[in-house]
PDB file of C-alpha atoms in Angstrom:
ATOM      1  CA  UNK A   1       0.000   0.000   0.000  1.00 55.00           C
ATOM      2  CA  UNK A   2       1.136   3.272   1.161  1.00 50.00           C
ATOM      3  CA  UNK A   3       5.111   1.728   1.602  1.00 48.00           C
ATOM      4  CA  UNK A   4       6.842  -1.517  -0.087  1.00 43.00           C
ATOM      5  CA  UNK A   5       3.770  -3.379  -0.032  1.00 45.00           C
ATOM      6  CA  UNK A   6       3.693  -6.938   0.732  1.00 42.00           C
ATOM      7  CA  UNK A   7       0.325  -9.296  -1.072  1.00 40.00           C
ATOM      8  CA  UNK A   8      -1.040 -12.602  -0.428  1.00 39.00           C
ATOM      9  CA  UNK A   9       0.866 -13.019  -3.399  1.00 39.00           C
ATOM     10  CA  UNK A  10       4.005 -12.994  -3.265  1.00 37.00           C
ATOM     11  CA  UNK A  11       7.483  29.370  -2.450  1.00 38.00           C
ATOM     12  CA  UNK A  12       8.486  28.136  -6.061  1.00 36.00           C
ATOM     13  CA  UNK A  13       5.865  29.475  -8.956  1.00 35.00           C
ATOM     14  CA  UNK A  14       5.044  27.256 -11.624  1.00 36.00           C
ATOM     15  CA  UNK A  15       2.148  25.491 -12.915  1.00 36.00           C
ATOM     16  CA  UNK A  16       1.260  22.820 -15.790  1.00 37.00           C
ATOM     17  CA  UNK A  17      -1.005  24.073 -18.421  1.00 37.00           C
ATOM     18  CA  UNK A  18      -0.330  21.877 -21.296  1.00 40.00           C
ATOM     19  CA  UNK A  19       3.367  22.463 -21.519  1.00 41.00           C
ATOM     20  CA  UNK A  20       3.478  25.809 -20.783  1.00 44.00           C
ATOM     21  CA  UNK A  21       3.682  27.102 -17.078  1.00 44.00           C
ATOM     22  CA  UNK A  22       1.359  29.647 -15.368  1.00 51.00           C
ATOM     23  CA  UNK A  23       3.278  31.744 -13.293  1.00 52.00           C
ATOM     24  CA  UNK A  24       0.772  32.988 -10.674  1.00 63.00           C
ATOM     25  CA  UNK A  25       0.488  30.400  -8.214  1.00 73.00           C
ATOM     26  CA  UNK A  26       2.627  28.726  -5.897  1.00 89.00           C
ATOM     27  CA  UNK A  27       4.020  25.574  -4.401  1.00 96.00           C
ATOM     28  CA  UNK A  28       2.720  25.211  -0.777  1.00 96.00           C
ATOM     29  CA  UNK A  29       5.656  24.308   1.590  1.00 96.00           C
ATOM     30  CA  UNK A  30       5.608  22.859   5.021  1.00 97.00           C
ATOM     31  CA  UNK A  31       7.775  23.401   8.332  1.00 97.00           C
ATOM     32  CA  UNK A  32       9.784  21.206  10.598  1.00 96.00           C
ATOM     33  CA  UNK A  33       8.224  17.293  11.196  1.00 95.00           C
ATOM     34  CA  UNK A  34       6.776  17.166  14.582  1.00 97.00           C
ATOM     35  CA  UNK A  35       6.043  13.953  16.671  1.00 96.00           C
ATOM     36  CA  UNK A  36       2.423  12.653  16.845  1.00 98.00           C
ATOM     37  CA  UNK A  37       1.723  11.054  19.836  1.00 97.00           C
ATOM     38  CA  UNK A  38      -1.146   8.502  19.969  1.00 98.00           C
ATOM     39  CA  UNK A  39      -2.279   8.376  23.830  1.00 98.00           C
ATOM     40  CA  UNK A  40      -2.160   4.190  24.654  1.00 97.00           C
ATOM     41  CA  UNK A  41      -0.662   3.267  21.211  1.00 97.00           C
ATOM     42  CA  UNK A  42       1.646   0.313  21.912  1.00 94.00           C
ATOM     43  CA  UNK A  43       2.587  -0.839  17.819  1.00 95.00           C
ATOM     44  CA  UNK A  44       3.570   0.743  14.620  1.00 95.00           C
ATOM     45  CA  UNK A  45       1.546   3.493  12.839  1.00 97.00           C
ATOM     46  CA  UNK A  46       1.540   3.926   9.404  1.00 96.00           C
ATOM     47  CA  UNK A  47      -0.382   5.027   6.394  1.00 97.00           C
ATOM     48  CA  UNK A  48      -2.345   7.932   8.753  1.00 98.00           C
ATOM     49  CA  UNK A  49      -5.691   9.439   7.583  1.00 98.00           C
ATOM     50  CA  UNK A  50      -6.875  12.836   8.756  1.00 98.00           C
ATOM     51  CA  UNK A  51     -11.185  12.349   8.676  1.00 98.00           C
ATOM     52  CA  UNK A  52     -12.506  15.921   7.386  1.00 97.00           C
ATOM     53  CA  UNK A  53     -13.896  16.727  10.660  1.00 96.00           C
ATOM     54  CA  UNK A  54     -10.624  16.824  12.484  1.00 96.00           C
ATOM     55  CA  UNK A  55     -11.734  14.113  14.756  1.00 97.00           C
ATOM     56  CA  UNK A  56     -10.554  10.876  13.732  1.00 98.00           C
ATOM     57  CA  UNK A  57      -6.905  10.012  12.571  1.00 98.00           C
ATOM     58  CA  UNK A  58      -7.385   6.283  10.969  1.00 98.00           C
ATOM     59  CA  UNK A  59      -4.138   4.573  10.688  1.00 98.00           C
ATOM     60  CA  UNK A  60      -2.732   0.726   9.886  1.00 97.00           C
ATOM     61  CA  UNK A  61      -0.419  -1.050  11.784  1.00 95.00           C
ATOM     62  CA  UNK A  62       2.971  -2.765  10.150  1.00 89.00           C
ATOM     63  CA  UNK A  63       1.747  -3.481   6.254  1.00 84.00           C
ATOM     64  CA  UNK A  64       2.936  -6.757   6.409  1.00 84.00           C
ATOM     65  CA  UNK A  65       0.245  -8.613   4.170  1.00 81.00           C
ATOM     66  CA  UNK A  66      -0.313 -10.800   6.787  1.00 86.00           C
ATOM     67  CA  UNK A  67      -1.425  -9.003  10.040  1.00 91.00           C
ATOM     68  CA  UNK A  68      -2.642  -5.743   8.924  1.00 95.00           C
ATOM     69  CA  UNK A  69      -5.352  -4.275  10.362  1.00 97.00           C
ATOM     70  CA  UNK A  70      -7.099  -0.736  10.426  1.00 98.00           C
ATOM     71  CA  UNK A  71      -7.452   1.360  13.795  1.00 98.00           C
ATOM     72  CA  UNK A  72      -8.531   4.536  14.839  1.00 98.00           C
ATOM     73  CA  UNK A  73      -7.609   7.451  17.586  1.00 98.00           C
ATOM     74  CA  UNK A  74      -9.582  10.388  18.777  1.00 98.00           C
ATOM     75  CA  UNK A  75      -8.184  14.340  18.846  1.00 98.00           C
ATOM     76  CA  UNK A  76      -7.376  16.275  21.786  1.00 98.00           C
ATOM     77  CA  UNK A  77      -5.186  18.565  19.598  1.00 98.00           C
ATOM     78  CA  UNK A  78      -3.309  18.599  16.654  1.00 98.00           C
ATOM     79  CA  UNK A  79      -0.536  16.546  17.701  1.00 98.00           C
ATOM     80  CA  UNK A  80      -2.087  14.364  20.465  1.00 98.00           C
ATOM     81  CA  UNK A  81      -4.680  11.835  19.857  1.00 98.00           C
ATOM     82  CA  UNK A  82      -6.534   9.055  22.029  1.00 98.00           C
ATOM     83  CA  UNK A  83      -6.035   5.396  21.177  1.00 98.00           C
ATOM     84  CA  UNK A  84      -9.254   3.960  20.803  1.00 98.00           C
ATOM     85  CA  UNK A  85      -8.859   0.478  19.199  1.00 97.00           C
ATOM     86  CA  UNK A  86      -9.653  -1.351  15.705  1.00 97.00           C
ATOM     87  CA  UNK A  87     -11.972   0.193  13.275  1.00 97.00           C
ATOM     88  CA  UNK A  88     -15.042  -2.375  13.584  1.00 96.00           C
ATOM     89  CA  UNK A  89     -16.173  -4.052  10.462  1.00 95.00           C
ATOM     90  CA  UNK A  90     -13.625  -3.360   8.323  1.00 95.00           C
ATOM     91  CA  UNK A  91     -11.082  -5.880   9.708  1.00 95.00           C
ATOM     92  CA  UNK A  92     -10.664  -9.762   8.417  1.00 92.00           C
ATOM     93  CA  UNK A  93     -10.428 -12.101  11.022  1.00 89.00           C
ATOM     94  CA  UNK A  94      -8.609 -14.928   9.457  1.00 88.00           C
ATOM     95  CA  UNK A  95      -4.556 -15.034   8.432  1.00 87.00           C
ATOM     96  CA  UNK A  96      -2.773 -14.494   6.831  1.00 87.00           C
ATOM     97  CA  UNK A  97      -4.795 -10.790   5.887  1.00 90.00           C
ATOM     98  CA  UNK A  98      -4.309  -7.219   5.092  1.00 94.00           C
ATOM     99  CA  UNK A  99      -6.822  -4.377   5.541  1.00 96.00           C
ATOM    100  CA  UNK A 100      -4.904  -1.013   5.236  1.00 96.00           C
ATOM    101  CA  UNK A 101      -5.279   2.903   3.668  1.00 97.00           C
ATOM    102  CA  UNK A 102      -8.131   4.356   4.921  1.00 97.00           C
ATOM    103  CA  UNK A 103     -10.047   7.077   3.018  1.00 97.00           C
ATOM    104  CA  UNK A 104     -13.191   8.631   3.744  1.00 98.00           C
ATOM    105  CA  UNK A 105     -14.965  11.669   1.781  1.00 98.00           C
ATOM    106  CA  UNK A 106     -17.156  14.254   4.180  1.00 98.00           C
ATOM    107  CA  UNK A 107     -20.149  11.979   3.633  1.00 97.00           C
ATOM    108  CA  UNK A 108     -19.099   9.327   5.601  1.00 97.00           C
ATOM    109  CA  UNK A 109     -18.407   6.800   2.454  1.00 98.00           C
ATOM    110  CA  UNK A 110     -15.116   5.296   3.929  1.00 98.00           C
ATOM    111  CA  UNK A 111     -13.070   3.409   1.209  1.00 98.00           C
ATOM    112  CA  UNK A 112     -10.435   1.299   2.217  1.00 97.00           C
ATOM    113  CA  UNK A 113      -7.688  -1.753   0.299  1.00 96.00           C
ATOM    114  CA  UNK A 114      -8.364  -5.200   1.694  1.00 95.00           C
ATOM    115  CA  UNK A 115      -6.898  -8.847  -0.039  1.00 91.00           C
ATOM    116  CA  UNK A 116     -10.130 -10.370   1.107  1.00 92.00           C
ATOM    117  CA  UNK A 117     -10.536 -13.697  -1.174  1.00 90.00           C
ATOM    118  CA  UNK A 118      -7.958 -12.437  -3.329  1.00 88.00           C
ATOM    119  CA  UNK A 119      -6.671 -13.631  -6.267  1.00 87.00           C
ATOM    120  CA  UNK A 120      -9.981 -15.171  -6.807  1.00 89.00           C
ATOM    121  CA  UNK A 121     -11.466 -11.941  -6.468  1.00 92.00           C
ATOM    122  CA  UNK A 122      -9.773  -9.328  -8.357  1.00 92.00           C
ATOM    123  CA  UNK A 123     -11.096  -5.926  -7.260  1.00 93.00           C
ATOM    124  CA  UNK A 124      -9.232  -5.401  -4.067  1.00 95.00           C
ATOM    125  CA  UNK A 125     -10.717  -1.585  -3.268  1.00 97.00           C
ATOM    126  CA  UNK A 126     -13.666  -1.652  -0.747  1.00 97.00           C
ATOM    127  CA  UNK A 127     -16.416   0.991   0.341  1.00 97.00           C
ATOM    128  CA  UNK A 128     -18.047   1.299   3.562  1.00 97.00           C
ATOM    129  CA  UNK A 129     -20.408   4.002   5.681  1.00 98.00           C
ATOM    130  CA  UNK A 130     -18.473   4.880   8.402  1.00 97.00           C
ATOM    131  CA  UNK A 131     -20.032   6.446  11.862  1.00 96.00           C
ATOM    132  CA  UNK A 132     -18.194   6.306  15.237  1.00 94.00           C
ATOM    133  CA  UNK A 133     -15.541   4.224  14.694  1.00 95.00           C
ATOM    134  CA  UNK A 134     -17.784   1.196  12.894  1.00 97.00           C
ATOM    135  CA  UNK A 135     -17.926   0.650   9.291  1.00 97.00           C
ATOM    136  CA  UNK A 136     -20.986  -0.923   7.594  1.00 97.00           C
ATOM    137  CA  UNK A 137     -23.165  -1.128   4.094  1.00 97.00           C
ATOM    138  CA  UNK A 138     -19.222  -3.183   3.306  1.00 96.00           C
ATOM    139  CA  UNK A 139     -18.819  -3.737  -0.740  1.00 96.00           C
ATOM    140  CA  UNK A 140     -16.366  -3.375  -2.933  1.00 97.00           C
ATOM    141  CA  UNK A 141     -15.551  -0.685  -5.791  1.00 97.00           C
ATOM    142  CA  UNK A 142     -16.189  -1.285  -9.402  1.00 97.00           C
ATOM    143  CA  UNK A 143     -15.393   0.513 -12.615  1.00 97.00           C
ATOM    144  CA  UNK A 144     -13.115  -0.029 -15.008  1.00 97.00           C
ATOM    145  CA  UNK A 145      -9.948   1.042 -12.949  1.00 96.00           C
ATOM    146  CA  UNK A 146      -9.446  -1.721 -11.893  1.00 95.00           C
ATOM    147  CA  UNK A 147      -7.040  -4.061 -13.692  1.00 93.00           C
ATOM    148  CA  UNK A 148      -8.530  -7.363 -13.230  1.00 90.00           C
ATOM    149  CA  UNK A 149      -5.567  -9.078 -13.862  1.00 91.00           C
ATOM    150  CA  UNK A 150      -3.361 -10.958 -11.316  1.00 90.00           C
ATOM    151  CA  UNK A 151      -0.948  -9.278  -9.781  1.00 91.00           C
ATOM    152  CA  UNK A 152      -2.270  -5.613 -10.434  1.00 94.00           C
ATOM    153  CA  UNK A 153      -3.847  -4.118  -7.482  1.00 94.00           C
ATOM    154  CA  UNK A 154      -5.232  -1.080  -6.413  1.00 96.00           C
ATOM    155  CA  UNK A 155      -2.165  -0.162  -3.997  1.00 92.00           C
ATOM    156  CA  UNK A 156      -3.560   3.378  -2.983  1.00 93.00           C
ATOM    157  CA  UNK A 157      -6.096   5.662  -3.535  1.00 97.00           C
ATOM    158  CA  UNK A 158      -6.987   8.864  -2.569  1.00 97.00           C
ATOM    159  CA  UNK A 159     -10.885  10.288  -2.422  1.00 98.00           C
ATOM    160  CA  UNK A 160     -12.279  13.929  -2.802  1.00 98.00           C
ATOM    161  CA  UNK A 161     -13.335  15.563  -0.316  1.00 98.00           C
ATOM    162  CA  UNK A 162     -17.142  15.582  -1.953  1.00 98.00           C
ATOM    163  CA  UNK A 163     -16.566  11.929  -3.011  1.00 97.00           C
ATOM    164  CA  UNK A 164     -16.994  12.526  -6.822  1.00 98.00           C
ATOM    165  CA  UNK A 165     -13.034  11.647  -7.749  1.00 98.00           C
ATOM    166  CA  UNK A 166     -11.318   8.887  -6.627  1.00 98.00           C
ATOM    167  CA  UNK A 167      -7.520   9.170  -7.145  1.00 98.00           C
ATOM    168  CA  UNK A 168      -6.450   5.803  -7.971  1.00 97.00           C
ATOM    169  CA  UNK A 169      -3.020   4.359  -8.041  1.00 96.00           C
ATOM    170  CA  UNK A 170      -2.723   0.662 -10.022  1.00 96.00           C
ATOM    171  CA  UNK A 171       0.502  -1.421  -9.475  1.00 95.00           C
ATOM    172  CA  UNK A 172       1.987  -4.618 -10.539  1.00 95.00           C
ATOM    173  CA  UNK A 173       3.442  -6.607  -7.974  1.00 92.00           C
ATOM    174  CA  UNK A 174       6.016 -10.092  -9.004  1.00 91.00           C
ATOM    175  CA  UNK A 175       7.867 -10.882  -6.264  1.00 84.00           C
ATOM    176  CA  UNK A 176      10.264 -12.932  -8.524  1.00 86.00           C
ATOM    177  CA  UNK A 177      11.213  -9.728 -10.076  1.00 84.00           C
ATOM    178  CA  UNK A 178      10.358  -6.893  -7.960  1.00 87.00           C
ATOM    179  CA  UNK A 179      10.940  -5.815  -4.376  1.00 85.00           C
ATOM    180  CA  UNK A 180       7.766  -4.263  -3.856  1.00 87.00           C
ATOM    181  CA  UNK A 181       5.772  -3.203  -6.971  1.00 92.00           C
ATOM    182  CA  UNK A 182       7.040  -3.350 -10.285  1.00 94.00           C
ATOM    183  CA  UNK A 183       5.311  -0.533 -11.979  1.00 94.00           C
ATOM    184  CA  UNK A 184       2.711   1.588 -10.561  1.00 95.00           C
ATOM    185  CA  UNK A 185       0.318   3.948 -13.068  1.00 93.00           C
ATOM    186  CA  UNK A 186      -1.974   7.018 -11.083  1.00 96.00           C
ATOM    187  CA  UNK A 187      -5.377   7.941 -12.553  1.00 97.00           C
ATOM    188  CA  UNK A 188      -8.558   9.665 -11.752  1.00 98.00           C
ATOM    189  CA  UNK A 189     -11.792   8.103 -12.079  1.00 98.00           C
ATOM    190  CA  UNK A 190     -15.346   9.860 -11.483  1.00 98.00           C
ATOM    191  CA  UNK A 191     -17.951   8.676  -9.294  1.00 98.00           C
ATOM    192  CA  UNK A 192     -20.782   6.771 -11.609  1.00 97.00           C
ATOM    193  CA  UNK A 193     -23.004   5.662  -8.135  1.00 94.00           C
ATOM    194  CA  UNK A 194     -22.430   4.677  -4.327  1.00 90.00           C
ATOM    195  CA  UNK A 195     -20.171   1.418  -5.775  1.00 94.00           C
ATOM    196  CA  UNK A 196     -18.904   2.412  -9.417  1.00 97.00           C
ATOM    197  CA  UNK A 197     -16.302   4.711 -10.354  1.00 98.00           C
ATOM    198  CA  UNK A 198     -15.053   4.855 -13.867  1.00 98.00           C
ATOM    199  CA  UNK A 199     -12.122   6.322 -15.402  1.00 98.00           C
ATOM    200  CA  UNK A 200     -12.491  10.381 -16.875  1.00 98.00           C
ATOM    201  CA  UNK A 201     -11.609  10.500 -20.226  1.00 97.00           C
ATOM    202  CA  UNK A 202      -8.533  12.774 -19.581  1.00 97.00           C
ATOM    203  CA  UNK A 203      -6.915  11.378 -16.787  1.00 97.00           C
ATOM    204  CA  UNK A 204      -4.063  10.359 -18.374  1.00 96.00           C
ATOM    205  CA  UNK A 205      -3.480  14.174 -20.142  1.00 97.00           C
ATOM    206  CA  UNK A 206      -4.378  15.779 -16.520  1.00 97.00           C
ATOM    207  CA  UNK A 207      -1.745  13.618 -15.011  1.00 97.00           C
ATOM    208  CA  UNK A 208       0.622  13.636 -17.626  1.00 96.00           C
ATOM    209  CA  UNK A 209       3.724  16.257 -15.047  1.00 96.00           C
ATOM    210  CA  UNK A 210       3.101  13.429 -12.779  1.00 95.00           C
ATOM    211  CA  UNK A 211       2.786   9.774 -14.613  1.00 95.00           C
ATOM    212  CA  UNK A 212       6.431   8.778 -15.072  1.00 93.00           C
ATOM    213  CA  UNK A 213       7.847   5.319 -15.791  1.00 92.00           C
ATOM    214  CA  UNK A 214      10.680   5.902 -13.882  1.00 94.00           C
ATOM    215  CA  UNK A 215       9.784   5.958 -10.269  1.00 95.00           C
ATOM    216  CA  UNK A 216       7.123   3.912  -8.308  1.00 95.00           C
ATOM    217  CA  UNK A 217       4.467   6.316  -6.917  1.00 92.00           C
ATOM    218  CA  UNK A 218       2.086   5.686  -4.603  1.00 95.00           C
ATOM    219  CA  UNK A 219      -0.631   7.009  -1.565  1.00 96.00           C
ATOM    220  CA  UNK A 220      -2.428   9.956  -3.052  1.00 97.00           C
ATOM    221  CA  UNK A 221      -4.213  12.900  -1.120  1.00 98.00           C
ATOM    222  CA  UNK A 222      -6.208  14.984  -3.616  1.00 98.00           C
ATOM    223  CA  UNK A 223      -6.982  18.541  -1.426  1.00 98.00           C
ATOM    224  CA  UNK A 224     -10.366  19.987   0.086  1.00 98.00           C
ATOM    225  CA  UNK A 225      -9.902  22.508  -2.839  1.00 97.00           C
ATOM    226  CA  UNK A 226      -8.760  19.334  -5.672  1.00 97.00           C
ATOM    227  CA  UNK A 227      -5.894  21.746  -6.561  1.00 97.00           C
ATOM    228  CA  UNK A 228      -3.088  20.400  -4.541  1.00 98.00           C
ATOM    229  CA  UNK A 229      -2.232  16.762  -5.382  1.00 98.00           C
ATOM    230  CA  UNK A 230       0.174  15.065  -2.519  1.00 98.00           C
ATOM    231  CA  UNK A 231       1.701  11.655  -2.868  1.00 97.00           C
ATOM    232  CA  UNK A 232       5.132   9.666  -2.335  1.00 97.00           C
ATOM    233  CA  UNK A 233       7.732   8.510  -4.932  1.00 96.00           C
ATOM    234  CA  UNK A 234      11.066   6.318  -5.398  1.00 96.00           C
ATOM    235  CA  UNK A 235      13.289   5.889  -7.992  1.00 95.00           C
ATOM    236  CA  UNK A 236      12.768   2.003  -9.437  1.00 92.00           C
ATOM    237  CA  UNK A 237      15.055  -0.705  -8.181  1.00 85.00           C
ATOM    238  CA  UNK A 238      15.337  -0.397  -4.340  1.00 86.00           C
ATOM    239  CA  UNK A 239      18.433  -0.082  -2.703  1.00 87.00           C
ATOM    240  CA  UNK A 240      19.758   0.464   0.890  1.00 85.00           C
ATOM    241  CA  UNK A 241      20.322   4.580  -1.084  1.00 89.00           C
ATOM    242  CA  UNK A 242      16.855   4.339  -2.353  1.00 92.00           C
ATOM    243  CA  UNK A 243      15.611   7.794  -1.080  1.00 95.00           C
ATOM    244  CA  UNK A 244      11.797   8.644  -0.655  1.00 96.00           C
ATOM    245  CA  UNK A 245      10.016  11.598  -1.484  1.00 96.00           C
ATOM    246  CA  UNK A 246       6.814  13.270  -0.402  1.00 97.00           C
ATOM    247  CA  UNK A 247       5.855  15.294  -3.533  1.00 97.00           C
ATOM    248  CA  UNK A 248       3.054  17.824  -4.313  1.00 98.00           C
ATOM    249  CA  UNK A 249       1.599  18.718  -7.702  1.00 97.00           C
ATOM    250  CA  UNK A 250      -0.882  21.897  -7.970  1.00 97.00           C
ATOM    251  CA  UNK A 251      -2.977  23.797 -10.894  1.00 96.00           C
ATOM    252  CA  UNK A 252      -5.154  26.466 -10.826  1.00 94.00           C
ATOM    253  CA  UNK A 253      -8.703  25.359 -10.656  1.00 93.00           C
ATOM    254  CA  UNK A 254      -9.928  21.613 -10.648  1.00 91.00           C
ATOM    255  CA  UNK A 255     -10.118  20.497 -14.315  1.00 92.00           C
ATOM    256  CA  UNK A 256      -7.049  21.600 -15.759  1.00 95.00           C
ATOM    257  CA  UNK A 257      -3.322  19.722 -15.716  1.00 97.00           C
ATOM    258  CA  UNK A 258      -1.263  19.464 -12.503  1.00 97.00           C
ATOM    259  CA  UNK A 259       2.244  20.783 -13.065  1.00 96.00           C
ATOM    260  CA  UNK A 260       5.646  19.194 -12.477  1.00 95.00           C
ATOM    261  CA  UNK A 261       5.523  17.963  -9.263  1.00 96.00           C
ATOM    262  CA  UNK A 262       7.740  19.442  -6.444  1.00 96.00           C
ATOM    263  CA  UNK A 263       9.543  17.228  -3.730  1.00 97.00           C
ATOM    264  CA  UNK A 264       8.717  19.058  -0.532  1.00 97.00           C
ATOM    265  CA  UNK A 265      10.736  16.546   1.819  1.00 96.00           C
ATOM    266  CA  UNK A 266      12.745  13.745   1.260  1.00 95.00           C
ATOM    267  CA  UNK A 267      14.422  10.531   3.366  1.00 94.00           C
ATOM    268  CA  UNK A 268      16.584   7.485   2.833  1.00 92.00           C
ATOM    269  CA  UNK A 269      14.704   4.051   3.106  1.00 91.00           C
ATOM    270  CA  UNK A 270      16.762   3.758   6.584  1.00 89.00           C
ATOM    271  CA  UNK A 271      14.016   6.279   7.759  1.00 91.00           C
ATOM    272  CA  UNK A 272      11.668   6.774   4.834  1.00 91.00           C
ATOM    273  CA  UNK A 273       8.492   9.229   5.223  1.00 94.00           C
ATOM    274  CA  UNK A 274       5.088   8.245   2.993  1.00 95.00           C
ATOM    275  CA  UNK A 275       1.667   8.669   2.843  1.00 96.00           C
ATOM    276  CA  UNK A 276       0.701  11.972   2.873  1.00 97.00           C
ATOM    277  CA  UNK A 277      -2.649  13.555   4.635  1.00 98.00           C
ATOM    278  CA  UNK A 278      -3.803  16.856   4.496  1.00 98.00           C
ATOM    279  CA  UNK A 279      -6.262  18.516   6.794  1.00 98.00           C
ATOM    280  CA  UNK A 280      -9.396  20.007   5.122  1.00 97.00           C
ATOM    281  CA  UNK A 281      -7.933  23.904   6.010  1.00 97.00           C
ATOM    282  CA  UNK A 282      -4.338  22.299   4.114  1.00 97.00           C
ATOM    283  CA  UNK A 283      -2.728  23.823   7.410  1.00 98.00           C
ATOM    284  CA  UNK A 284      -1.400  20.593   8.514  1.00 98.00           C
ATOM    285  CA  UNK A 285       0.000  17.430   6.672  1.00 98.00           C
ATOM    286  CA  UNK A 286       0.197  14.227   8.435  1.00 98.00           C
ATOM    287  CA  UNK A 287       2.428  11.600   7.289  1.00 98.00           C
ATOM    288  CA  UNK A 288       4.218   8.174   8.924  1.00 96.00           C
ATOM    289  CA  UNK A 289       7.705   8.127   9.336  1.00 96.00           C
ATOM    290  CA  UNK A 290      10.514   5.137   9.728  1.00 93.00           C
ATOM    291  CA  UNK A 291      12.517   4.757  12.642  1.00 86.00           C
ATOM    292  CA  UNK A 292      15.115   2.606  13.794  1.00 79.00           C
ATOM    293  CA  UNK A 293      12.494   0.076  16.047  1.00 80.00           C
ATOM    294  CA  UNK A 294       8.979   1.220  14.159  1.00 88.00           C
ATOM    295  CA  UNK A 295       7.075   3.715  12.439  1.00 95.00           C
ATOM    296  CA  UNK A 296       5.256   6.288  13.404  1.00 96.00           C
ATOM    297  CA  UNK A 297       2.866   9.292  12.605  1.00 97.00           C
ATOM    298  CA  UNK A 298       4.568  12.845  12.171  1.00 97.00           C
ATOM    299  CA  UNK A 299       2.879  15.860  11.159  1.00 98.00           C
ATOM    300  CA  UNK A 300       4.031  19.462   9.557  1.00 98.00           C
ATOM    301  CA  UNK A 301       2.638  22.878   9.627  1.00 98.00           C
ATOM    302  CA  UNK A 302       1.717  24.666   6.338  1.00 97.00           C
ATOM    303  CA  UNK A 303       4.234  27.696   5.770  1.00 94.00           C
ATOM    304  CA  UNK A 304       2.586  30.935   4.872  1.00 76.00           C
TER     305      UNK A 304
END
């Protein structure tokens, strides 16, 4: 998912319009990392997601593939939250499992990546209703972003905020080959009903400052305002010097082409930094971070 993901299996001024760059708007940039602390927390964090409200901060523990489960913590501020336990519903029961990258728009639709009866069913992304900590009305999302092939999964995904795009990120995992995925591909797919999304017609032209054969990129956060696209990126072909970005691509209103993305922080895979969640003001970014015994949830303050 939102790291090297492990299946059943196996002030700068520019903008993107076409290829030209519109000089009136600006890169957002963030301050120093500060520590999260989850009150009564005892494992790993990672993979943290900010609900709109402020409320909730969802989070998996290790993304192992084979223990992975979601949880969830209450606020008391912006950098302290209460442990409250696993997210209810959402969670298999039976090993080896992985339930992981939550997502929720301000309606309550919660969308989450599960391997539940995977590979004999394809279509890994699921939907829920979520409401104080339990998740019900459980199905998964169809549409034709999905690969339905073996070995492609939908590794990450990020949701707007009014639940009409779903930022989608498809990668092809061979553990013969690759350590982690092999090639990953972002698009943007528009909400058809409660369980369909299907992909716009220009996603790939929209995305094209971003798409790039090169790296693996992965756990997308679209904005409140759907001009500020965050995610994380590594140059193919791990090594112990692989280093990790946390990029950010923006435009100036929500149908035209991101531009060139920008690499607001960056770590070695020692003590790598992913998965990127924004707050709906865009004051504050939540992320998890490596250390030397587990991971954990950092945050950083908008610049102005």
């Amino acid at each position: 998912m939102k790291r090297i993901f492990k299946i059943i299996l196996f002030p700068l001024i520019i903008i993107s319009c076409s290829s030209n760059y519109d000089t009136a708007i600006e890169y957002p940039s963030f301050g120093n990392e500060i520590d999260v602390t989850i009150n009564g927390l005892s494992f790993d964090a990672m993979e943290p997601f900010i609900s709109p409200s402020g409320s909730y901060l969802f989070f998996n523990n290790v993304n192992d593939g084979i223990n992975t489960k979601l949880y969830y913590a209450t606020k008391i501020n912006d950098s302290t939250f209460n442990y409250v336990g696993e997210l209810t519903g959402a969670n298999q029961t039976t090993t080896p499992f992985l339930d992981a990258v939550a997502d929720m728009d301000v309606n309550g639709n919660f969308y989450w990546t599960s391997t539940r009866n995977y590979p004999a069913e394809l279509n890994n992304l699921f939907h829920g209703t979520f409401n104080a900590g339990t998740i019900t009305n459980i199905g998964r999302v169809q549409g034709d972003f999905n690969m339905n092939s073996p070995g492609w999964l939908v590794m990450d995904h990020g949701i707007s905020l009014d639940g009409e795009f779903l930022y989608f990120n498809n990668a092809r995992f061979d553990e013969t080959s690759c350590l982690g995925p092999c090639e990953t591909t972002l698009g943007i797919a528009e909400k058809v009903n409660s369980t369909t999304f299907n992909t716009i017609t220009n996603s790939s032209d929209i995305l094209q400052n971003i798409n790039d054969s090169n790296y693996i990129y992965y756990a997308p956060c679209i904005s409140s305002d759907n001009l500020e696209l965050y995610y994380t990126r590594y140059l193919k072909n791990v090594t112990a010097s692989t280093v990790f970005d946390v990029c950010v691509a923006v435009r100036r209103n929500d149908t035209s082409i991101f531009s060139e993305p920008k690499v607001l922080f960056s770590k070695s895979i020692a003590t790598l930094v992913e998965a990127p969640s924004l707050t709906i003001d865009k004051k504050i970014m939540y992320y998890h971070e490596k250390t030397s015994s587990s991971h954990k949830i950092m945050m950083r303050k908008r610049s102005l």
